[in-house]
Amino acid sequence: MKLTVVGCSGSFPSAESACSSYLVEADGFRLLLDMGNGALGELQRHCGLYDLDAIFLSHLHADHCIDMCAYFVARYYRHDGGRCDPIPVYGPEGTEQRLTTAYADTPTASSMSEVFDFHTVKPSTFEIGPFLVHTERVAHPVEAYGIRIEHGGKTLTYSGDTGISTALDELARDADLFLCEAAFTHGKEDIPDLHLNGREAGQTAARAGARRLVLTHIPPWTDPQVNLTDARAVYDGPVELAAPRQTYEI
């Protein structure tokens, strides 16, 4: 598997990065995890507008899904080559309604489903292209899912947005790469069931026995170096900060 960081800023785009979006590729199949603010423009550095094969939305906060509205425009109104066939979109219950409301002026109430083939995510195991995926609900104010992706004997886990969660521990169990949010700062923000800080991300990786930890979803107002130091204090494996255009072979 190849993982490309399309965007990794939390809550809103930074001067350097779009919000959460990650491209996972294997066997010629392209799966996008989330499409937050600014992600669609950055995505075009890595693949064509119409080269994605499936999209997974961890939850329906704007910094993880709002560029789907712009992507709707690109797919629905394409003239050269005709309208795109529907692309599978996996998201929490109500994803179609959320995107239709956010766009606010679709030609009809069902226009989104003419280019997006919506699938409702629940805790389950299923296949997306060549990937075997397992999803579990994690700790966030809205319905949110972490995802475990397996291919060729290797495993990638993406936390989505979450506070401390036993479900996330299991999703990350022995993962080759654990892409984990670390939005909060240890000793500063203390809001349960919302986000992890760097120390908690490191502790989760340690409990799960993950082989590599990549911290992501760090907002522009949070010092990433503090979170990196905090994670390294409690996790002995390799830890680094996600960065736009960074790639990983898994």
PDB file of C-alpha atoms in Angstrom:
ATOM      1  CA  MET A   1       0.000   0.000   0.000  1.00  0.00           C
ATOM      2  CA  LYS A   2       1.043   3.565  -0.631  1.00  0.00           C
ATOM      3  CA  LEU A   3      -0.242   6.341   1.626  1.00  0.00           C
ATOM      4  CA  THR A   4      -0.059   9.973   0.509  1.00  0.00           C
ATOM      5  CA  VAL A   5      -0.918  12.824   2.863  1.00  0.00           C
ATOM      6  CA  VAL A   6      -3.134  15.167   0.840  1.00  0.00           C
ATOM      7  CA  GLY A   7      -4.004  17.370   3.821  1.00  0.00           C
ATOM      8  CA  CYS A   8      -3.392  17.040   7.541  1.00  0.00           C
ATOM      9  CA  SER A   9      -4.458  20.300   9.224  1.00  0.00           C
ATOM     10  CA  GLY A  10      -7.089  20.017  11.938  1.00  0.00           C
ATOM     11  CA  SER A  11     -10.248  22.139  12.256  1.00  0.00           C
ATOM     12  CA  PHE A  12      -9.347  24.556   9.432  1.00  0.00           C
ATOM     13  CA  PRO A  13      -6.632  24.756   6.750  1.00  0.00           C
ATOM     14  CA  SER A  14      -3.246  26.142   7.701  1.00  0.00           C
ATOM     15  CA  ALA A  15      -1.034  28.228   5.443  1.00  0.00           C
ATOM     16  CA  GLU A  16       0.814  25.010   4.581  1.00  0.00           C
ATOM     17  CA  SER A  17      -1.882  22.350   4.498  1.00  0.00           C
ATOM     18  CA  ALA A  18      -5.441  21.526   3.563  1.00  0.00           C
ATOM     19  CA  CYS A  19      -7.603  19.765   6.109  1.00  0.00           C
ATOM     20  CA  SER A  20      -7.735  16.009   6.544  1.00  0.00           C
ATOM     21  CA  SER A  21      -7.423  13.912   3.398  1.00  0.00           C
ATOM     22  CA  TYR A  22      -5.303  10.838   2.725  1.00  0.00           C
ATOM     23  CA  LEU A  23      -4.867   8.837  -0.470  1.00  0.00           C
ATOM     24  CA  VAL A  24      -4.352   5.069  -0.169  1.00  0.00           C
ATOM     25  CA  GLU A  25      -3.297   3.128  -3.269  1.00  0.00           C
ATOM     26  CA  ALA A  26      -2.745  -0.539  -4.083  1.00  0.00           C
ATOM     27  CA  ASP A  27      -3.087  -2.645  -7.228  1.00  0.00           C
ATOM     28  CA  GLY A  28      -4.063   0.450  -9.224  1.00  0.00           C
ATOM     29  CA  PHE A  29      -6.994   1.217  -6.896  1.00  0.00           C
ATOM     30  CA  ARG A  30      -7.258   4.646  -5.240  1.00  0.00           C
ATOM     31  CA  LEU A  31      -9.158   5.075  -1.985  1.00  0.00           C
ATOM     32  CA  LEU A  32      -9.441   8.549  -0.455  1.00  0.00           C
ATOM     33  CA  LEU A  33      -9.891   8.874   3.299  1.00  0.00           C
ATOM     34  CA  ASP A  34     -11.758  12.131   4.001  1.00  0.00           C
ATOM     35  CA  MET A  35     -11.962  15.286   1.878  1.00  0.00           C
ATOM     36  CA  GLY A  36     -11.766  18.315   4.163  1.00  0.00           C
ATOM     37  CA  ASN A  37     -11.402  22.014   3.387  1.00  0.00           C
ATOM     38  CA  GLY A  38      -8.927  22.609   0.555  1.00  0.00           C
ATOM     39  CA  ALA A  39      -8.307  18.922  -0.115  1.00  0.00           C
ATOM     40  CA  LEU A  40      -9.740  18.778  -3.630  1.00  0.00           C
ATOM     41  CA  GLY A  41      -7.210  21.266  -5.002  1.00  0.00           C
ATOM     42  CA  GLU A  42      -4.275  19.503  -3.344  1.00  0.00           C
ATOM     43  CA  LEU A  43      -5.550  16.086  -4.431  1.00  0.00           C
ATOM     44  CA  GLN A  44      -4.998  17.039  -8.061  1.00  0.00           C
ATOM     45  CA  ARG A  45      -1.242  17.067  -7.414  1.00  0.00           C
ATOM     46  CA  HIS A  46      -1.460  13.328  -6.801  1.00  0.00           C
ATOM     47  CA  CYS A  47      -4.142  11.999  -9.147  1.00  0.00           C
ATOM     48  CA  GLY A  48      -6.643  13.166 -11.739  1.00  0.00           C
ATOM     49  CA  LEU A  49     -10.050  14.477 -10.710  1.00  0.00           C
ATOM     50  CA  TYR A  50     -11.727  11.376 -12.087  1.00  0.00           C
ATOM     51  CA  ASP A  51      -9.128   8.782 -11.072  1.00  0.00           C
ATOM     52  CA  LEU A  52     -10.431   8.025  -7.584  1.00  0.00           C
ATOM     53  CA  ASP A  53     -12.139   4.643  -7.141  1.00  0.00           C
ATOM     54  CA  ALA A  54     -13.780   5.111  -3.731  1.00  0.00           C
ATOM     55  CA  ILE A  55     -14.055   7.599  -0.855  1.00  0.00           C
ATOM     56  CA  PHE A  56     -14.358   6.965   2.881  1.00  0.00           C
ATOM     57  CA  LEU A  57     -15.633   9.764   5.122  1.00  0.00           C
ATOM     58  CA  SER A  58     -14.801   9.193   8.779  1.00  0.00           C
ATOM     59  CA  HIS A  59     -17.456  11.672   9.919  1.00  0.00           C
ATOM     60  CA  LEU A  60     -19.416  14.690   8.761  1.00  0.00           C
ATOM     61  CA  HIS A  61     -17.608  17.643  10.295  1.00  0.00           C
ATOM     62  CA  ALA A  62     -16.642  20.147   7.616  1.00  0.00           C
ATOM     63  CA  ASP A  63     -12.886  19.700   8.013  1.00  0.00           C
ATOM     64  CA  HIS A  64     -13.325  16.075   6.911  1.00  0.00           C
ATOM     65  CA  CYS A  65     -16.010  16.237   4.238  1.00  0.00           C
ATOM     66  CA  ILE A  66     -16.827  19.730   2.941  1.00  0.00           C
ATOM     67  CA  ASP A  67     -14.800  19.534  -0.282  1.00  0.00           C
ATOM     68  CA  MET A  68     -17.175  16.780  -1.368  1.00  0.00           C
ATOM     69  CA  CYS A  69     -19.454  19.654  -2.377  1.00  0.00           C
ATOM     70  CA  ALA A  70     -16.827  20.948  -4.798  1.00  0.00           C
ATOM     71  CA  TYR A  71     -16.190  17.400  -5.979  1.00  0.00           C
ATOM     72  CA  PHE A  72     -19.913  17.073  -6.704  1.00  0.00           C
ATOM     73  CA  VAL A  73     -19.596  20.025  -9.086  1.00  0.00           C
ATOM     74  CA  ALA A  74     -16.618  18.436 -10.840  1.00  0.00           C
ATOM     75  CA  ARG A  75     -18.444  15.145 -11.348  1.00  0.00           C
ATOM     76  CA  TYR A  76     -22.027  16.332 -11.953  1.00  0.00           C
ATOM     77  CA  TYR A  77     -21.323  19.157 -14.383  1.00  0.00           C
ATOM     78  CA  ARG A  78     -18.498  17.581 -16.379  1.00  0.00           C
ATOM     79  CA  HIS A  79     -19.148  18.168 -20.073  1.00  0.00           C
ATOM     80  CA  ASP A  80     -16.067  16.633 -21.703  1.00  0.00           C
ATOM     81  CA  GLY A  81     -16.696  12.911 -21.627  1.00  0.00           C
ATOM     82  CA  GLY A  82     -20.148  13.253 -20.073  1.00  0.00           C
ATOM     83  CA  ARG A  83     -21.231  12.964 -16.475  1.00  0.00           C
ATOM     84  CA  CYS A  84     -19.182  10.601 -14.319  1.00  0.00           C
ATOM     85  CA  ASP A  85     -20.540   7.262 -13.213  1.00  0.00           C
ATOM     86  CA  PRO A  86     -21.299   7.184  -9.475  1.00  0.00           C
ATOM     87  CA  ILE A  87     -18.254   6.620  -7.278  1.00  0.00           C
ATOM     88  CA  PRO A  88     -18.707   4.615  -4.048  1.00  0.00           C
ATOM     89  CA  VAL A  89     -18.779   6.892  -0.993  1.00  0.00           C
ATOM     90  CA  TYR A  90     -18.702   5.269   2.442  1.00  0.00           C
ATOM     91  CA  GLY A  91     -19.843   7.492   5.283  1.00  0.00           C
ATOM     92  CA  PRO A  92     -21.982   7.677   8.435  1.00  0.00           C
ATOM     93  CA  GLU A  93     -25.757   7.603   8.249  1.00  0.00           C
ATOM     94  CA  GLY A  94     -27.073  10.818   6.713  1.00  0.00           C
ATOM     95  CA  THR A  95     -24.045  11.542   4.527  1.00  0.00           C
ATOM     96  CA  GLU A  96     -26.101  12.254   1.400  1.00  0.00           C
ATOM     97  CA  GLN A  97     -28.421  14.621   3.285  1.00  0.00           C
ATOM     98  CA  ARG A  98     -25.504  16.392   4.950  1.00  0.00           C
ATOM     99  CA  LEU A  99     -23.749  17.073   1.656  1.00  0.00           C
ATOM    100  CA  THR A 100     -26.971  18.106  -0.062  1.00  0.00           C
ATOM    101  CA  THR A 101     -27.711  20.565   2.747  1.00  0.00           C
ATOM    102  CA  ALA A 102     -24.168  21.928   2.677  1.00  0.00           C
ATOM    103  CA  TYR A 103     -24.307  22.486  -1.078  1.00  0.00           C
ATOM    104  CA  ALA A 104     -27.780  24.048  -0.656  1.00  0.00           C
ATOM    105  CA  ASP A 105     -28.661  24.311  -4.349  1.00  0.00           C
ATOM    106  CA  THR A 106     -28.453  20.903  -6.003  1.00  0.00           C
ATOM    107  CA  PRO A 107     -30.720  20.600  -9.054  1.00  0.00           C
ATOM    108  CA  THR A 108     -32.842  17.998  -7.256  1.00  0.00           C
ATOM    109  CA  ALA A 109     -32.909  16.381  -3.829  1.00  0.00           C
ATOM    110  CA  SER A 110     -31.327  13.254  -5.335  1.00  0.00           C
ATOM    111  CA  SER A 111     -28.613  14.905  -7.451  1.00  0.00           C
ATOM    112  CA  MET A 112     -25.796  13.910  -5.090  1.00  0.00           C
ATOM    113  CA  SER A 113     -26.666  10.239  -5.548  1.00  0.00           C
ATOM    114  CA  GLU A 114     -26.365  10.603  -9.323  1.00  0.00           C
ATOM    115  CA  VAL A 115     -22.583  10.889  -9.005  1.00  0.00           C
ATOM    116  CA  PHE A 116     -21.978   9.429  -5.521  1.00  0.00           C
ATOM    117  CA  ASP A 117     -22.991   5.859  -4.680  1.00  0.00           C
ATOM    118  CA  PHE A 118     -23.591   6.230  -0.944  1.00  0.00           C
ATOM    119  CA  HIS A 119     -22.943   3.349   1.478  1.00  0.00           C
ATOM    120  CA  THR A 120     -23.750   3.721   5.177  1.00  0.00           C
ATOM    121  CA  VAL A 121     -20.855   2.835   7.479  1.00  0.00           C
ATOM    122  CA  LYS A 122     -21.465   0.876  10.654  1.00  0.00           C
ATOM    123  CA  PRO A 123     -19.044  -1.150  12.776  1.00  0.00           C
ATOM    124  CA  SER A 124     -18.267  -3.927  10.303  1.00  0.00           C
ATOM    125  CA  THR A 125     -15.737  -5.690   8.084  1.00  0.00           C
ATOM    126  CA  PHE A 126     -16.053  -5.435   4.319  1.00  0.00           C
ATOM    127  CA  GLU A 127     -14.082  -4.969   1.121  1.00  0.00           C
ATOM    128  CA  ILE A 128     -13.342  -1.772  -0.768  1.00  0.00           C
ATOM    129  CA  GLY A 129     -11.583  -2.718  -3.988  1.00  0.00           C
ATOM    130  CA  PRO A 130      -8.498  -4.782  -3.048  1.00  0.00           C
ATOM    131  CA  PHE A 131      -8.644  -3.662   0.586  1.00  0.00           C
ATOM    132  CA  LEU A 132     -10.159  -5.527   3.501  1.00  0.00           C
ATOM    133  CA  VAL A 133     -11.413  -2.838   5.870  1.00  0.00           C
ATOM    134  CA  HIS A 134     -12.748  -2.894   9.388  1.00  0.00           C
ATOM    135  CA  THR A 135     -14.595   0.091  10.834  1.00  0.00           C
ATOM    136  CA  GLU A 136     -15.456   0.913  14.436  1.00  0.00           C
ATOM    137  CA  ARG A 137     -17.236   3.847  15.996  1.00  0.00           C
ATOM    138  CA  VAL A 138     -14.858   6.052  17.968  1.00  0.00           C
ATOM    139  CA  ALA A 139     -15.321   8.741  20.635  1.00  0.00           C
ATOM    140  CA  HIS A 140     -16.431  12.019  19.046  1.00  0.00           C
ATOM    141  CA  PRO A 141     -19.508  14.255  19.478  1.00  0.00           C
ATOM    142  CA  VAL A 142     -20.944  13.133  16.135  1.00  0.00           C
ATOM    143  CA  GLU A 143     -21.064   9.637  14.655  1.00  0.00           C
ATOM    144  CA  ALA A 144     -17.435   9.007  13.696  1.00  0.00           C
ATOM    145  CA  TYR A 145     -15.451   5.989  12.571  1.00  0.00           C
ATOM    146  CA  GLY A 146     -11.876   4.837  12.625  1.00  0.00           C
ATOM    147  CA  ILE A 147     -10.787   2.472   9.882  1.00  0.00           C
ATOM    148  CA  ARG A 148      -8.338  -0.419   9.643  1.00  0.00           C
ATOM    149  CA  ILE A 149      -7.169  -1.212   6.097  1.00  0.00           C
ATOM    150  CA  GLU A 150      -5.433  -4.493   5.254  1.00  0.00           C
ATOM    151  CA  HIS A 151      -3.713  -5.453   2.034  1.00  0.00           C
ATOM    152  CA  GLY A 152      -0.894  -7.844   1.180  1.00  0.00           C
ATOM    153  CA  GLY A 153      -0.295  -8.764   4.804  1.00  0.00           C
ATOM    154  CA  LYS A 154       0.147  -5.116   5.852  1.00  0.00           C
ATOM    155  CA  THR A 155      -2.132  -2.880   7.906  1.00  0.00           C
ATOM    156  CA  LEU A 156      -2.870   0.853   7.962  1.00  0.00           C
ATOM    157  CA  THR A 157      -5.087   2.304  10.681  1.00  0.00           C
ATOM    158  CA  TYR A 158      -6.607   5.794  10.503  1.00  0.00           C
ATOM    159  CA  SER A 159      -8.179   7.164  13.668  1.00  0.00           C
ATOM    160  CA  GLY A 160     -10.442   9.812  12.179  1.00  0.00           C
ATOM    161  CA  ASP A 161     -11.356  12.206  15.012  1.00  0.00           C
ATOM    162  CA  THR A 162     -11.642  10.692  18.456  1.00  0.00           C
ATOM    163  CA  GLY A 163     -10.933  10.905  22.126  1.00  0.00           C
ATOM    164  CA  ILE A 164      -9.527   7.938  24.055  1.00  0.00           C
ATOM    165  CA  SER A 165     -11.259   4.830  22.718  1.00  0.00           C
ATOM    166  CA  THR A 166     -10.886   1.092  23.301  1.00  0.00           C
ATOM    167  CA  ALA A 167     -12.279   0.604  19.791  1.00  0.00           C
ATOM    168  CA  LEU A 168      -9.358   2.601  18.407  1.00  0.00           C
ATOM    169  CA  ASP A 169      -6.923   0.447  20.404  1.00  0.00           C
ATOM    170  CA  GLU A 170      -8.257  -2.606  18.603  1.00  0.00           C
ATOM    171  CA  LEU A 171      -8.269  -0.975  15.181  1.00  0.00           C
ATOM    172  CA  ALA A 172      -4.596  -0.094  15.647  1.00  0.00           C
ATOM    173  CA  ARG A 173      -3.595  -3.517  17.025  1.00  0.00           C
ATOM    174  CA  ASP A 174      -0.204  -4.434  15.459  1.00  0.00           C
ATOM    175  CA  ALA A 175      -0.745  -1.922  12.647  1.00  0.00           C
ATOM    176  CA  ASP A 176       2.251  -1.325  10.420  1.00  0.00           C
ATOM    177  CA  LEU A 177       1.351   2.369  10.270  1.00  0.00           C
ATOM    178  CA  PHE A 178      -1.012   4.145  12.644  1.00  0.00           C
ATOM    179  CA  LEU A 179      -2.210   7.508  11.335  1.00  0.00           C
ATOM    180  CA  CYS A 180      -3.579   9.099  14.479  1.00  0.00           C
ATOM    181  CA  GLU A 181      -5.081  12.460  15.267  1.00  0.00           C
ATOM    182  CA  ALA A 182      -3.401  14.589  17.951  1.00  0.00           C
ATOM    183  CA  ALA A 183      -5.349  17.825  17.969  1.00  0.00           C
ATOM    184  CA  PHE A 184      -5.029  18.721  21.636  1.00  0.00           C
ATOM    185  CA  THR A 185      -2.057  19.670  23.816  1.00  0.00           C
ATOM    186  CA  HIS A 186      -1.362  17.655  26.960  1.00  0.00           C
ATOM    187  CA  GLY A 187      -2.074  19.785  30.044  1.00  0.00           C
ATOM    188  CA  LYS A 188      -3.948  22.440  28.068  1.00  0.00           C
ATOM    189  CA  GLU A 189      -7.177  21.038  26.616  1.00  0.00           C
ATOM    190  CA  ASP A 190      -9.028  18.428  28.621  1.00  0.00           C
ATOM    191  CA  ILE A 191     -12.326  17.686  26.896  1.00  0.00           C
ATOM    192  CA  PRO A 192     -13.350  14.012  26.950  1.00  0.00           C
ATOM    193  CA  ASP A 193     -14.584  12.197  23.854  1.00  0.00           C
ATOM    194  CA  LEU A 194     -13.454  14.888  21.441  1.00  0.00           C
ATOM    195  CA  HIS A 195      -9.757  14.699  20.471  1.00  0.00           C
ATOM    196  CA  LEU A 196      -6.485  13.111  21.522  1.00  0.00           C
ATOM    197  CA  ASN A 197      -3.364  14.964  22.529  1.00  0.00           C
ATOM    198  CA  GLY A 198       0.133  13.858  21.552  1.00  0.00           C
ATOM    199  CA  ARG A 199       0.645  11.896  24.756  1.00  0.00           C
ATOM    200  CA  GLU A 200      -2.672  10.059  24.367  1.00  0.00           C
ATOM    201  CA  ALA A 201      -1.905   9.243  20.729  1.00  0.00           C
ATOM    202  CA  GLY A 202       1.427   7.789  21.831  1.00  0.00           C
ATOM    203  CA  GLN A 203      -0.202   5.792  24.618  1.00  0.00           C
ATOM    204  CA  THR A 204      -2.771   4.419  22.179  1.00  0.00           C
ATOM    205  CA  ALA A 205      -0.010   3.330  19.798  1.00  0.00           C
ATOM    206  CA  ALA A 206       1.881   1.701  22.672  1.00  0.00           C
ATOM    207  CA  ARG A 207      -1.187  -0.187  23.948  1.00  0.00           C
ATOM    208  CA  ALA A 208      -1.986  -1.374  20.438  1.00  0.00           C
ATOM    209  CA  GLY A 209       1.556  -2.449  19.613  1.00  0.00           C
ATOM    210  CA  ALA A 210       1.521  -0.336  16.450  1.00  0.00           C
ATOM    211  CA  ARG A 211       4.827  -0.429  14.613  1.00  0.00           C
ATOM    212  CA  ARG A 212       4.882   3.196  13.453  1.00  0.00           C
ATOM    213  CA  LEU A 213       2.966   6.300  14.514  1.00  0.00           C
ATOM    214  CA  VAL A 214       2.207   9.333  12.343  1.00  0.00           C
ATOM    215  CA  LEU A 215       0.505  12.245  14.121  1.00  0.00           C
ATOM    216  CA  THR A 216      -2.045  14.193  12.124  1.00  0.00           C
ATOM    217  CA  HIS A 217      -5.028  16.601  12.396  1.00  0.00           C
ATOM    218  CA  ILE A 218      -3.018  19.149  14.389  1.00  0.00           C
ATOM    219  CA  PRO A 219      -4.733  22.573  14.188  1.00  0.00           C
ATOM    220  CA  PRO A 220      -2.754  25.689  13.247  1.00  0.00           C
ATOM    221  CA  TRP A 221      -3.028  26.988  16.838  1.00  0.00           C
ATOM    222  CA  THR A 222      -1.368  23.867  18.287  1.00  0.00           C
ATOM    223  CA  ASP A 223       2.427  23.482  18.430  1.00  0.00           C
ATOM    224  CA  PRO A 224       3.105  20.169  16.638  1.00  0.00           C
ATOM    225  CA  GLN A 225       6.566  19.825  18.149  1.00  0.00           C
ATOM    226  CA  VAL A 226       5.054  19.688  21.636  1.00  0.00           C
ATOM    227  CA  ASN A 227       2.726  16.891  20.567  1.00  0.00           C
ATOM    228  CA  LEU A 228       5.582  15.045  18.884  1.00  0.00           C
ATOM    229  CA  THR A 229       7.700  15.256  22.054  1.00  0.00           C
ATOM    230  CA  ASP A 230       4.770  14.119  24.200  1.00  0.00           C
ATOM    231  CA  ALA A 231       4.111  11.108  21.956  1.00  0.00           C
ATOM    232  CA  ARG A 232       7.773  10.074  21.989  1.00  0.00           C
ATOM    233  CA  ALA A 233       7.791  10.189  25.786  1.00  0.00           C
ATOM    234  CA  VAL A 234       5.307   7.300  26.022  1.00  0.00           C
ATOM    235  CA  TYR A 235       5.814   5.331  22.782  1.00  0.00           C
ATOM    236  CA  ASP A 236       9.099   3.645  21.888  1.00  0.00           C
ATOM    237  CA  GLY A 237       8.439   3.129  18.188  1.00  0.00           C
ATOM    238  CA  PRO A 238       9.126   5.599  15.376  1.00  0.00           C
ATOM    239  CA  VAL A 239       6.941   8.720  15.535  1.00  0.00           C
ATOM    240  CA  GLU A 240       6.674  11.611  13.094  1.00  0.00           C
ATOM    241  CA  LEU A 241       4.373  14.421  12.071  1.00  0.00           C
ATOM    242  CA  ALA A 242       2.213  14.112   8.976  1.00  0.00           C
ATOM    243  CA  ALA A 243       3.071  16.650   6.298  1.00  0.00           C
ATOM    244  CA  PRO A 244       1.388  17.513   2.994  1.00  0.00           C
ATOM    245  CA  ARG A 245       2.707  15.451   0.045  1.00  0.00           C
ATOM    246  CA  GLN A 246       4.511  13.038   2.347  1.00  0.00           C
ATOM    247  CA  THR A 247       4.251   9.447   1.126  1.00  0.00           C
ATOM    248  CA  TYR A 248       4.635   6.127   2.938  1.00  0.00           C
ATOM    249  CA  GLU A 249       5.082   2.631   1.563  1.00  0.00           C
ATOM    250  CA  ILE A 250       3.327   0.129   3.802  1.00  0.00           C
TER     251      ILE A 250
END
